[in-house]
PDB file of C-alpha atoms in Angstrom:
ATOM      1  CA  ALA A   7     -13.553  22.688-107.685  1.00 59.00           C
ATOM      2  CA  ASP A   8     -12.291  22.431-104.188  1.00 73.00           C
ATOM      3  CA  SER A   9     -14.214  19.330-103.615  1.00 86.00           C
ATOM      4  CA  ARG A  10     -12.880  17.813-106.771  1.00 85.00           C
ATOM      5  CA  GLU A  11      -9.364  18.643-105.739  1.00 84.00           C
ATOM      6  CA  GLU A  12     -10.055  17.285-102.293  1.00 87.00           C
ATOM      7  CA  THR A  13     -11.426  14.127-103.805  1.00 89.00           C
ATOM      8  CA  VAL A  14      -8.344  13.730-106.003  1.00 87.00           C
ATOM      9  CA  VAL A  15      -6.061  14.476-103.058  1.00 86.00           C
ATOM     10  CA  ASP A  16      -8.062  12.136-100.857  1.00 88.00           C
ATOM     11  CA  GLY A  17      -8.015   9.511-103.610  1.00 89.00           C
ATOM     12  CA  GLY A  18      -4.277   9.980-104.133  1.00 89.00           C
ATOM     13  CA  SER A  19      -3.717   9.801-100.377  1.00 91.00           C
ATOM     14  CA  LEU A  20      -5.848   6.688-100.223  1.00 91.00           C
ATOM     15  CA  VAL A  21      -3.857   5.055-103.026  1.00 93.00           C
ATOM     16  CA  PHE A  22      -0.590   6.128-101.413  1.00 92.00           C
ATOM     17  CA  VAL A  23      -1.635   4.898 -97.964  1.00 94.00           C
ATOM     18  CA  SER A  24      -2.991   1.671 -99.479  1.00 93.00           C
ATOM     19  CA  MET A  25       0.272   1.039-101.334  1.00 94.00           C
ATOM     20  CA  PHE A  26       2.293   1.925 -98.261  1.00 93.00           C
ATOM     21  CA  GLY A  27       0.113  -0.373 -96.150  1.00 93.00           C
ATOM     22  CA  PHE A  28       0.438  -3.149 -98.695  1.00 94.00           C
ATOM     23  CA  LEU A  29       4.245  -2.797 -98.707  1.00 95.00           C
ATOM     24  CA  LEU A  30       4.323  -2.608 -94.927  1.00 95.00           C
ATOM     25  CA  ILE A  31       2.192  -5.740 -94.577  1.00 96.00           C
ATOM     26  CA  SER A  32       4.357  -7.583 -97.153  1.00 95.00           C
ATOM     27  CA  ASN A  33       7.525  -6.657 -95.251  1.00 96.00           C
ATOM     28  CA  VAL A  34       5.987  -7.682 -91.919  1.00 96.00           C
ATOM     29  CA  ARG A  35       4.948 -11.035 -93.411  1.00 96.00           C
ATOM     30  CA  ALA A  36       8.447 -11.579 -94.825  1.00 96.00           C
ATOM     31  CA  GLU A  37       9.964 -10.676 -91.449  1.00 96.00           C
ATOM     32  CA  ILE A  38       7.638 -13.106 -89.661  1.00 96.00           C
ATOM     33  CA  LYS A  39       8.534 -15.816 -92.173  1.00 97.00           C
ATOM     34  CA  ARG A  40      12.278 -15.171 -91.599  1.00 96.00           C
ATOM     35  CA  LYS A  41      11.794 -15.258 -87.839  1.00 97.00           C
ATOM     36  CA  VAL A  42       9.906 -18.582 -88.074  1.00 97.00           C
ATOM     37  CA  GLU A  43      12.696 -20.018 -90.260  1.00 96.00           C
ATOM     38  CA  LEU A  44      15.321 -18.652 -87.880  1.00 96.00           C
ATOM     39  CA  LYS A  45      13.524 -20.210 -84.919  1.00 97.00           C
ATOM     40  CA  LYS A  46      13.319 -23.541 -86.769  1.00 97.00           C
ATOM     41  CA  LEU A  47      17.045 -23.371 -87.607  1.00 96.00           C
ATOM     42  CA  ALA A  48      17.875 -22.480 -83.997  1.00 96.00           C
ATOM     43  CA  GLU A  49      15.901 -25.519 -82.782  1.00 96.00           C
ATOM     44  CA  GLU A  50      17.687 -27.770 -85.301  1.00 96.00           C
ATOM     45  CA  LEU A  51      21.012 -26.312 -84.204  1.00 96.00           C
ATOM     46  CA  GLY A  52      20.106 -26.980 -80.573  1.00 94.00           C
ATOM     47  CA  THR A  53      19.189 -30.581 -81.429  1.00 95.00           C
ATOM     48  CA  LEU A  54      22.422 -31.059 -83.360  1.00 95.00           C
ATOM     49  CA  THR A  55      24.421 -29.498 -80.527  1.00 95.00           C
ATOM     50  CA  ASN A  56      22.813 -31.866 -78.004  1.00 95.00           C
ATOM     51  CA  HIS A  57      23.418 -34.841 -80.293  1.00 96.00           C
ATOM     52  CA  LEU A  58      27.025 -33.783 -80.809  1.00 96.00           C
ATOM     53  CA  GLN A  59      27.521 -33.437 -77.053  1.00 96.00           C
ATOM     54  CA  GLU A  60      26.068 -36.921 -76.536  1.00 96.00           C
ATOM     55  CA  LYS A  61      28.502 -38.307 -79.114  1.00 96.00           C
ATOM     56  CA  VAL A  62      31.427 -36.456 -77.487  1.00 96.00           C
ATOM     57  CA  ASP A  63      30.428 -37.811 -74.068  1.00 96.00           C
ATOM     58  CA  GLU A  64      30.089 -41.333 -75.481  1.00 96.00           C
ATOM     59  CA  GLN A  65      33.500 -41.177 -77.197  1.00 96.00           C
ATOM     60  CA  THR A  66      35.073 -39.699 -74.079  1.00 97.00           C
ATOM     61  CA  GLY A  67      33.675 -42.595 -72.048  1.00 96.00           C
ATOM     62  CA  ASP A  68      35.029 -45.094 -74.578  1.00 96.00           C
ATOM     63  CA  ILE A  69      38.452 -43.453 -74.436  1.00 97.00           C
ATOM     64  CA  LYS A  70      38.435 -43.474 -70.634  1.00 97.00           C
ATOM     65  CA  ARG A  71      37.498 -47.158 -70.571  1.00 96.00           C
ATOM     66  CA  ALA A  72      40.189 -48.010 -73.129  1.00 97.00           C
ATOM     67  CA  TYR A  73      42.738 -46.039 -71.104  1.00 97.00           C
ATOM     68  CA  GLU A  74      41.799 -47.919 -67.933  1.00 97.00           C
ATOM     69  CA  VAL A  75      42.138 -51.270 -69.737  1.00 96.00           C
ATOM     70  CA  GLU A  76      45.531 -50.226 -71.150  1.00 97.00           C
ATOM     71  CA  LYS A  77      46.665 -48.965 -67.742  1.00 97.00           C
ATOM     72  CA  SER A  78      45.555 -52.177 -66.035  1.00 97.00           C
ATOM     73  CA  SER A  79      47.271 -54.299 -68.701  1.00 97.00           C
ATOM     74  CA  ARG A  80      50.462 -52.245 -68.432  1.00 96.00           C
ATOM     75  CA  LEU A  81      50.531 -52.631 -64.642  1.00 96.00           C
ATOM     76  CA  GLU A  82      49.882 -56.361 -64.939  1.00 97.00           C
ATOM     77  CA  LEU A  83      52.658 -56.637 -67.517  1.00 96.00           C
ATOM     78  CA  GLU A  84      55.029 -54.754 -65.219  1.00 94.00           C
ATOM     79  CA  ASP A  85      54.111 -57.118 -62.373  1.00 96.00           C
ATOM     80  CA  LEU A  86      54.703 -60.146 -64.597  1.00 93.00           C
ATOM     81  CA  GLY A  87      58.046 -58.683 -65.680  1.00 87.00           C
ATOM     82  CA  ALA A  88      59.070 -58.223 -62.060  1.00 89.00           C
ATOM     83  CA  ILE A  89      57.990 -61.805 -61.234  1.00 91.00           C
ATOM     84  CA  LYS A  90      59.934 -63.114 -64.246  1.00 86.00           C
ATOM     85  CA  ASN A  91      63.043 -61.194 -63.209  1.00 83.00           C
ATOM     86  CA  LYS A  92      62.755 -62.421 -59.641  1.00 88.00           C
ATOM     87  CA  PHE A  93      62.335 -66.003 -60.857  1.00 86.00           C
ATOM     88  CA  ILE A  94      65.406 -65.769 -63.089  1.00 84.00           C
ATOM     89  CA  LEU A  95      67.525 -64.221 -60.354  1.00 83.00           C
ATOM     90  CA  GLU A  96      66.380 -66.853 -57.857  1.00 87.00           C
ATOM     91  CA  THR A  97      67.093 -69.569 -60.412  1.00 85.00           C
ATOM     92  CA  GLU A  98      70.586 -68.178 -60.931  1.00 84.00           C
ATOM     93  CA  LYS A  99      71.096 -67.923 -57.192  1.00 87.00           C
ATOM     94  CA  TYR A 100      70.203 -71.577 -56.610  1.00 90.00           C
ATOM     95  CA  LEU A 101      71.577 -73.153 -59.810  1.00 88.00           C
ATOM     96  CA  SER A 102      74.881 -71.387 -60.432  1.00 89.00           C
ATOM     97  CA  PRO A 103      76.779 -72.470 -57.285  1.00 91.00           C
ATOM     98  CA  PRO A 104      76.051 -76.204 -57.702  1.00 92.00           C
ATOM     99  CA  ILE A 105      76.768 -76.059 -61.440  1.00 92.00           C
ATOM    100  CA  ARG A 106      80.078 -74.315 -60.810  1.00 91.00           C
ATOM    101  CA  ASN A 107      80.967 -76.841 -58.078  1.00 93.00           C
ATOM    102  CA  ILE A 108      80.230 -79.765 -60.380  1.00 93.00           C
ATOM    103  CA  LYS A 109      82.245 -78.149 -63.176  1.00 92.00           C
ATOM    104  CA  SER A 110      85.135 -77.376 -60.829  1.00 93.00           C
ATOM    105  CA  ASN A 111      85.225 -80.890 -59.368  1.00 93.00           C
ATOM    106  CA  ILE A 112      85.060 -82.559 -62.775  1.00 92.00           C
ATOM    107  CA  SER A 113      87.838 -80.292 -64.051  1.00 91.00           C
ATOM    108  CA  LEU A 114      89.997 -81.212 -61.060  1.00 91.00           C
ATOM    109  CA  VAL A 115      89.395 -84.921 -61.583  1.00 91.00           C
ATOM    110  CA  LEU A 116      90.190 -84.602 -65.296  1.00 89.00           C
ATOM    111  CA  GLN A 117      93.388 -82.641 -64.591  1.00 90.00           C
ATOM    112  CA  ASP A 118      94.708 -84.518 -61.562  1.00 89.00           C
ATOM    113  CA  ARG A 119      93.622 -88.109 -62.298  1.00 87.00           C
ATOM    114  CA  SER A 120      93.407 -88.162 -66.087  1.00 83.00           C
ATOM    115  CA  ALA A 121      96.073 -90.803 -66.364  1.00 84.00           C
ATOM    116  CA  GLU A 122      94.283 -93.139 -63.919  1.00 88.00           C
ATOM    117  CA  LEU A 123      90.868 -92.905 -65.642  1.00 86.00           C
ATOM    118  CA  GLU A 124      89.620 -95.314 -68.239  1.00 91.00           C
ATOM    119  CA  GLU A 125      88.727 -93.794 -71.637  1.00 91.00           C
ATOM    120  CA  PRO A 126      84.909 -94.286 -71.403  1.00 92.00           C
ATOM    121  CA  LEU A 127      84.933 -92.512 -68.016  1.00 92.00           C
ATOM    122  CA  LYS A 128      87.045 -89.653 -69.417  1.00 91.00           C
ATOM    123  CA  VAL A 129      84.574 -89.241 -72.306  1.00 92.00           C
ATOM    124  CA  SER A 130      81.637 -89.173 -69.893  1.00 93.00           C
ATOM    125  CA  LEU A 131      83.351 -86.679 -67.591  1.00 93.00           C
ATOM    126  CA  ASN A 132      84.201 -84.446 -70.558  1.00 93.00           C
ATOM    127  CA  LYS A 133      80.549 -84.563 -71.688  1.00 95.00           C
ATOM    128  CA  ILE A 134      79.434 -83.651 -68.173  1.00 94.00           C
ATOM    129  CA  ASN A 135      81.982 -80.836 -68.110  1.00 93.00           C
ATOM    130  CA  ASP A 136      80.729 -79.506 -71.485  1.00 94.00           C
ATOM    131  CA  SER A 137      77.097 -79.765 -70.358  1.00 94.00           C
ATOM    132  CA  THR A 138      77.760 -77.877 -67.127  1.00 93.00           C
ATOM    133  CA  THR A 139      79.594 -75.194 -69.132  1.00 93.00           C
ATOM    134  CA  ARG A 140      76.551 -74.814 -71.432  1.00 93.00           C
ATOM    135  CA  LEU A 141      74.158 -74.851 -68.480  1.00 91.00           C
ATOM    136  CA  ASP A 142      76.204 -72.192 -66.670  1.00 91.00           C
ATOM    137  CA  ALA A 143      76.196 -70.057 -69.856  1.00 91.00           C
ATOM    138  CA  LEU A 144      72.434 -70.498 -70.204  1.00 89.00           C
ATOM    139  CA  VAL A 145      71.834 -69.364 -66.628  1.00 87.00           C
ATOM    140  CA  GLY A 146      74.115 -66.393 -67.349  1.00 87.00           C
ATOM    141  CA  GLU A 147      72.029 -65.505 -70.418  1.00 87.00           C
ATOM    142  CA  PHE A 148      68.875 -65.588 -68.304  1.00 80.00           C
ATOM    143  CA  VAL A 149      70.459 -63.133 -65.902  1.00 82.00           C
ATOM    144  CA  GLU A 150      71.482 -60.878 -68.800  1.00 84.00           C
ATOM    145  CA  ILE A 151      67.885 -60.893 -70.046  1.00 79.00           C
ATOM    146  CA  THR A 152      66.693 -59.466 -66.733  1.00 75.00           C
ATOM    147  CA  ASN A 153      69.253 -56.652 -66.987  1.00 75.00           C
ATOM    148  CA  VAL A 154      67.877 -55.565 -70.382  1.00 68.00           C
TER     149      VAL A 154
END
């Protein structure tokens, strides 16, 4: 009877240990499978991270190049603006005094000698006077543009 009981106990223990072993092996396999998947996902994440960093570096380079082009263009535009302003001021400096002298002299002739002048000459002098007035105003507008 003892041997039968021992056999049953041994058999029961064997079944229990076999089932426990089977469950343990199944869990180990599942854990290995999860670790393999996790490793694969980590590698993909690393690849994506590297690719993303490459894209960020590329975009950063593009932005830096665009900034340098914009900066260079802005400086060139500022230089051209300064040259334009200098040109206009120099033009005013050299044109205004002679224009004003011509206008002043014509005005004096028209005021002082109007009676002595023939009509065609008066008309011509008035046209010259009007033209110098417009030219003086135009030079003044150029100077105002540089002050804006």
